Amino acid sequence: MTRLASILAISASLLTGCAMTPRVPDSIPAGVAVHNVAVISVAARTFSRAYTGMTLFNNEYEEMDIRKWRVDQAIESKAKDVLKGMGIQSIDNDNSVDAFEVVNDPKNGYPVWGKVTQPALAYCGKHGLDGVVVIARTSVWDFMSESNQSFSGAGIYARGPVRSVSVLHLVAEAAFIDCKTGKPLATRRLTTSSSDNISEVTKETPRMPSPMIEATRPMAQWTDEQKTRYKGMLERVLSAPIDPTLHKLLNRP
């Protein structure tokens, strides 16, 4: 499948996904005991550059590996601080967390939680956990310019020159995986919104403005200074949504 075809498939799945996938609540049921958990982020293993021009032939997309930026570790650290404030203990992760990366499905743009059932059960048994909070990349439609495009995970999304927009984004979803079943009891889009309305949640997707000129420049031309700046921008956009997202996910006031 070509990159263009993949993007079109993701856009289509954004429109049909709700009808095809059983609804998982935003919050775990009241009374579920949550004392000891792991937080595993695989939302920012890669960084994308997506530029949409006037026609499909002007569209550009590429990705780079950013594991060395340690953005996932920054997400985990922030989440553990939030959990500590709730009175929930969280463990230090080991190298087996890489098994959770399969949750990121490049074909449809959404996390496939069923793929981490066995890794979650194994991790739960190894560490004696009540649950695992997994944060994965997901996709969102271009609500800013109301186009039929979509963007996902960590990266830069730009559209121009008509209805131009250029942002750095972190599009992610958190799930509480129950250690008894390996299945998600709840999932919640990473957002600063406390609303249950998906449109409101979508509009609060973590993002910040990014220069349009940089979005049109191939990654091969990016400088070390530019990459360092993007890393810092990601760390800033991830800080605000984790607290409200986890409080909603874990059904805490």
Short mmCIF file of C-alpha atoms in Angstrom, two decimals:
data_model
loop_
_atom_site.label_atom_id
_atom_site.label_comp_id
_atom_site.label_asym_id
_atom_site.label_seq_id
_atom_site.Cartn_x
_atom_site.Cartn_y
_atom_site.Cartn_z
CA MET A 1 0.00 0.00 0.00
CA THR A 2 1.33 3.46 -0.89
CA ARG A 3 1.68 6.18 1.72
CA LEU A 4 -1.16 8.12 0.08
CA ALA A 5 -3.40 5.07 0.15
CA SER A 6 -2.57 4.53 3.81
CA ILE A 7 -3.54 8.11 4.66
CA LEU A 8 -6.82 7.77 2.77
CA ALA A 9 -7.52 4.49 4.57
CA ILE A 10 -6.92 6.14 7.94
CA SER A 11 -9.23 9.02 7.00
CA ALA A 12 -11.94 6.54 6.04
CA SER A 13 -11.49 4.60 9.26
CA LEU A 14 -11.92 7.80 11.26
CA LEU A 15 -15.40 8.10 9.79
CA THR A 16 -16.39 4.44 10.19
CA GLY A 17 -14.40 3.32 13.23
CA CYS A 18 -17.10 4.14 15.77
CA ALA A 19 -19.58 1.94 13.93
CA MET A 20 -17.13 -0.96 13.62
CA THR A 21 -15.62 -0.94 17.14
CA PRO A 22 -17.54 -1.67 20.36
CA ARG A 23 -17.62 1.39 22.59
CA VAL A 24 -15.25 1.27 25.56
CA PRO A 25 -16.11 3.66 28.42
CA ASP A 26 -14.01 6.76 29.10
CA SER A 27 -13.76 5.79 32.79
CA ILE A 28 -13.29 2.54 34.66
CA PRO A 29 -16.32 1.39 36.70
CA ALA A 30 -16.66 2.82 40.19
CA GLY A 31 -15.29 0.50 42.84
CA VAL A 32 -12.54 -1.08 40.73
CA ALA A 33 -9.51 -1.49 43.00
CA VAL A 34 -6.47 0.32 41.60
CA HIS A 35 -3.49 0.35 43.94
CA ASN A 36 -0.45 -0.79 41.97
CA VAL A 37 -0.02 -0.17 38.24
CA ALA A 38 2.49 0.26 35.45
CA VAL A 39 2.47 3.17 33.01
CA ILE A 40 3.75 2.31 29.55
CA SER A 41 3.87 4.87 26.74
CA VAL A 42 4.50 3.92 23.13
CA ALA A 43 2.87 7.06 21.72
CA ALA A 44 6.05 8.83 20.65
CA ARG A 45 8.38 6.24 19.15
CA THR A 46 8.27 8.11 15.83
CA PHE A 47 7.82 11.71 14.68
CA SER A 48 6.01 12.50 11.43
CA ARG A 49 5.98 15.36 8.96
CA ALA A 50 2.71 15.63 7.05
CA TYR A 51 2.16 18.42 4.55
CA THR A 52 -1.03 18.71 2.51
CA GLY A 53 -0.85 20.91 -0.57
CA MET A 54 -3.55 22.11 -2.96
CA THR A 55 -3.89 18.68 -4.59
CA LEU A 56 -3.20 15.07 -3.60
CA PHE A 57 -0.07 15.19 -5.72
CA ASN A 58 1.36 17.91 -3.47
CA ASN A 59 0.97 15.86 -0.29
CA GLU A 60 4.10 14.81 1.58
CA TYR A 61 4.57 12.37 4.46
CA GLU A 62 7.61 10.97 6.23
CA GLU A 63 8.61 9.68 9.65
CA MET A 64 11.73 9.47 11.77
CA ASP A 65 12.58 7.39 14.84
CA ILE A 66 12.72 9.57 17.98
CA ARG A 67 13.26 6.99 20.72
CA LYS A 68 16.44 8.78 21.72
CA TRP A 69 14.38 11.91 22.47
CA ARG A 70 12.83 9.88 25.34
CA VAL A 71 9.44 11.55 24.98
CA ASP A 72 7.68 8.33 26.00
CA GLN A 73 9.72 8.30 29.19
CA ALA A 74 8.69 11.92 29.84
CA ILE A 75 5.04 10.91 29.39
CA GLU A 76 5.49 8.02 31.82
CA SER A 77 7.23 10.21 34.40
CA LYS A 78 4.47 12.83 34.29
CA ALA A 79 1.80 10.12 34.52
CA LYS A 80 3.49 8.51 37.53
CA ASP A 81 3.50 11.87 39.32
CA VAL A 82 -0.22 12.23 38.65
CA LEU A 83 -0.92 8.71 39.90
CA LYS A 84 1.11 9.34 43.04
CA GLY A 85 -1.15 12.30 43.75
CA MET A 86 -4.11 9.90 43.56
CA GLY A 87 -2.47 7.52 46.04
CA ILE A 88 -1.71 4.94 43.34
CA GLN A 89 1.70 3.28 43.22
CA SER A 90 3.43 2.81 39.86
CA ILE A 91 6.43 0.61 39.20
CA ASP A 92 9.64 1.31 37.34
CA ASN A 93 9.43 -0.33 33.92
CA ASP A 94 11.82 -2.94 32.55
CA ASN A 95 12.87 -3.67 28.97
CA SER A 96 9.89 -5.93 28.29
CA VAL A 97 7.71 -2.86 27.69
CA ASP A 98 8.84 -2.95 24.05
CA ALA A 99 6.34 -5.78 23.59
CA PHE A 100 3.55 -3.20 23.91
CA GLU A 101 4.58 -1.34 20.76
CA VAL A 102 2.43 -3.72 18.67
CA VAL A 103 -0.62 -1.75 19.85
CA ASN A 104 0.24 0.94 17.28
CA ASP A 105 -1.43 -0.24 14.08
CA PRO A 106 -0.17 1.70 11.02
CA LYS A 107 -2.96 0.35 8.82
CA ASN A 108 -5.91 2.07 10.49
CA GLY A 109 -4.28 4.74 12.64
CA TYR A 110 -5.89 3.55 15.86
CA PRO A 111 -4.43 1.52 18.73
CA VAL A 112 -5.49 -2.14 18.58
CA TRP A 113 -5.79 -2.99 22.25
CA GLY A 114 -6.31 -6.70 21.63
CA LYS A 115 -2.70 -6.94 20.48
CA VAL A 116 -1.40 -6.21 23.98
CA THR A 117 -3.58 -8.67 25.88
CA GLN A 118 -0.80 -11.24 26.27
CA PRO A 119 2.01 -8.71 26.94
CA ALA A 120 -0.21 -7.07 29.58
CA LEU A 121 -1.07 -10.34 31.31
CA ALA A 122 2.61 -11.33 31.35
CA TYR A 123 3.66 -7.94 32.72
CA CYS A 124 0.90 -7.99 35.33
CA GLY A 125 1.91 -11.44 36.53
CA LYS A 126 5.58 -10.53 36.65
CA HIS A 127 5.03 -7.41 38.77
CA GLY A 128 1.83 -8.20 40.70
CA LEU A 129 -0.21 -5.34 39.26
CA ASP A 130 -3.87 -4.35 39.32
CA GLY A 131 -3.66 -2.82 35.87
CA VAL A 132 -1.50 -1.28 33.19
CA VAL A 133 -2.02 2.22 31.84
CA VAL A 134 -0.93 2.06 28.21
CA ILE A 135 -0.60 5.25 26.16
CA ALA A 136 -0.52 4.69 22.41
CA ARG A 137 -0.68 6.81 19.28
CA THR A 138 -4.05 7.37 17.64
CA SER A 139 -5.48 9.46 14.80
CA VAL A 140 -7.70 12.49 14.59
CA TRP A 141 -9.36 14.17 11.64
CA ASP A 142 -8.23 17.65 10.62
CA PHE A 143 -10.75 19.60 12.70
CA MET A 144 -8.69 22.79 12.40
CA SER A 145 -9.25 23.34 8.68
CA GLU A 146 -12.15 20.86 8.44
CA SER A 147 -10.52 18.92 5.65
CA ASN A 148 -10.78 15.18 4.97
CA GLN A 149 -7.19 14.61 6.12
CA SER A 150 -6.02 13.12 9.41
CA PHE A 151 -2.90 13.11 11.53
CA SER A 152 -1.62 10.86 14.29
CA GLY A 153 0.91 10.38 17.06
CA ALA A 154 3.77 12.83 17.49
CA GLY A 155 4.67 15.09 14.60
CA ILE A 156 4.02 18.17 12.52
CA TYR A 157 0.87 18.57 10.47
CA ALA A 158 0.52 21.41 7.97
CA ARG A 159 -1.95 22.35 5.28
CA GLY A 160 -1.68 25.16 2.80
CA PRO A 161 -2.08 27.50 1.11
CA VAL A 162 -5.90 27.29 1.34
CA ARG A 163 -7.23 27.08 4.93
CA SER A 164 -3.63 26.94 6.07
CA VAL A 165 -2.66 25.41 9.40
CA SER A 166 0.66 24.29 10.83
CA VAL A 167 0.98 22.63 14.24
CA LEU A 168 3.15 20.28 16.25
CA HIS A 169 0.89 17.64 17.80
CA LEU A 170 0.73 14.65 20.11
CA VAL A 171 -2.34 12.58 19.25
CA ALA A 172 -2.57 9.74 21.74
CA GLU A 173 -4.99 7.55 23.66
CA ALA A 174 -4.69 6.04 27.13
CA ALA A 175 -6.20 2.73 28.20
CA PHE A 176 -6.50 1.05 31.57
CA ILE A 177 -5.78 -2.62 30.93
CA ASP A 178 -7.29 -4.91 33.57
CA CYS A 179 -4.76 -7.42 34.87
CA LYS A 180 -7.49 -10.05 35.34
CA THR A 181 -8.43 -10.16 31.66
CA GLY A 182 -5.79 -8.24 29.72
CA LYS A 183 -8.61 -6.17 28.22
CA PRO A 184 -9.20 -2.40 28.47
CA LEU A 185 -11.77 -1.37 31.07
CA ALA A 186 -11.63 2.19 29.77
CA THR A 187 -9.94 4.29 27.09
CA ARG A 188 -9.57 8.05 26.92
CA ARG A 189 -8.09 10.34 24.28
CA LEU A 190 -5.18 12.41 25.62
CA THR A 191 -6.84 15.80 26.07
CA THR A 192 -7.16 18.76 28.40
CA SER A 193 -10.95 18.57 28.07
CA SER A 194 -13.10 17.01 30.80
CA SER A 195 -16.04 16.71 28.41
CA ASP A 196 -17.62 13.44 27.29
CA ASN A 197 -18.39 14.99 23.91
CA ILE A 198 -15.97 13.61 21.31
CA SER A 199 -15.99 16.88 19.35
CA GLU A 200 -14.94 18.84 22.42
CA VAL A 201 -12.31 16.24 23.29
CA THR A 202 -10.95 16.36 19.74
CA LYS A 203 -10.68 20.15 19.74
CA GLU A 204 -8.43 19.91 22.81
CA THR A 205 -5.92 17.59 21.10
CA PRO A 206 -2.45 18.50 22.47
CA ARG A 207 -0.78 20.81 19.96
CA MET A 208 1.00 24.12 19.48
CA PRO A 209 1.78 26.34 16.47
CA SER A 210 4.78 25.42 14.33
CA PRO A 211 6.28 27.45 11.45
CA MET A 212 4.78 26.52 8.07
CA ILE A 213 8.15 26.84 6.34
CA GLU A 214 9.56 24.04 8.50
CA ALA A 215 6.66 21.74 7.65
CA THR A 216 7.54 22.01 3.96
CA ARG A 217 11.20 21.15 4.55
CA PRO A 218 12.22 17.46 4.23
CA MET A 219 13.48 15.83 7.42
CA ALA A 220 16.86 15.22 5.79
CA GLN A 221 17.36 19.01 5.89
CA TRP A 222 16.46 19.42 9.57
CA THR A 223 19.22 20.70 11.83
CA ASP A 224 20.09 19.34 15.27
CA GLU A 225 18.85 22.62 16.74
CA GLN A 226 15.49 22.15 15.03
CA LYS A 227 15.14 18.59 16.33
CA THR A 228 16.02 19.70 19.86
CA ARG A 229 13.38 22.41 19.62
CA TYR A 230 10.73 19.90 18.51
CA LYS A 231 11.66 17.64 21.41
CA GLY A 232 11.14 20.54 23.81
CA MET A 233 7.82 21.42 22.17
CA LEU A 234 6.58 17.85 22.58
CA GLU A 235 7.53 17.91 26.25
CA ARG A 236 5.51 21.10 26.68
CA VAL A 237 2.38 19.89 24.90
CA LEU A 238 2.30 16.59 26.82
CA SER A 239 2.43 18.17 30.27
CA ALA A 240 -1.10 19.63 30.47
CA PRO A 241 -3.36 16.78 29.24
CA ILE A 242 -2.00 13.88 31.30
CA ASP A 243 -3.55 14.97 34.62
CA PRO A 244 -7.16 15.44 33.39
CA THR A 245 -6.91 12.39 31.13
CA LEU A 246 -5.84 10.04 33.92
CA HIS A 247 -8.37 11.43 36.38
CA LYS A 248 -11.13 10.77 33.85
CA LEU A 249 -9.74 7.36 32.86
CA LEU A 250 -9.46 6.14 36.45
CA ASN A 251 -12.75 7.68 37.54
CA ARG A 252 -11.16 9.98 40.09
CA PRO A 253 -12.47 13.46 40.97
#
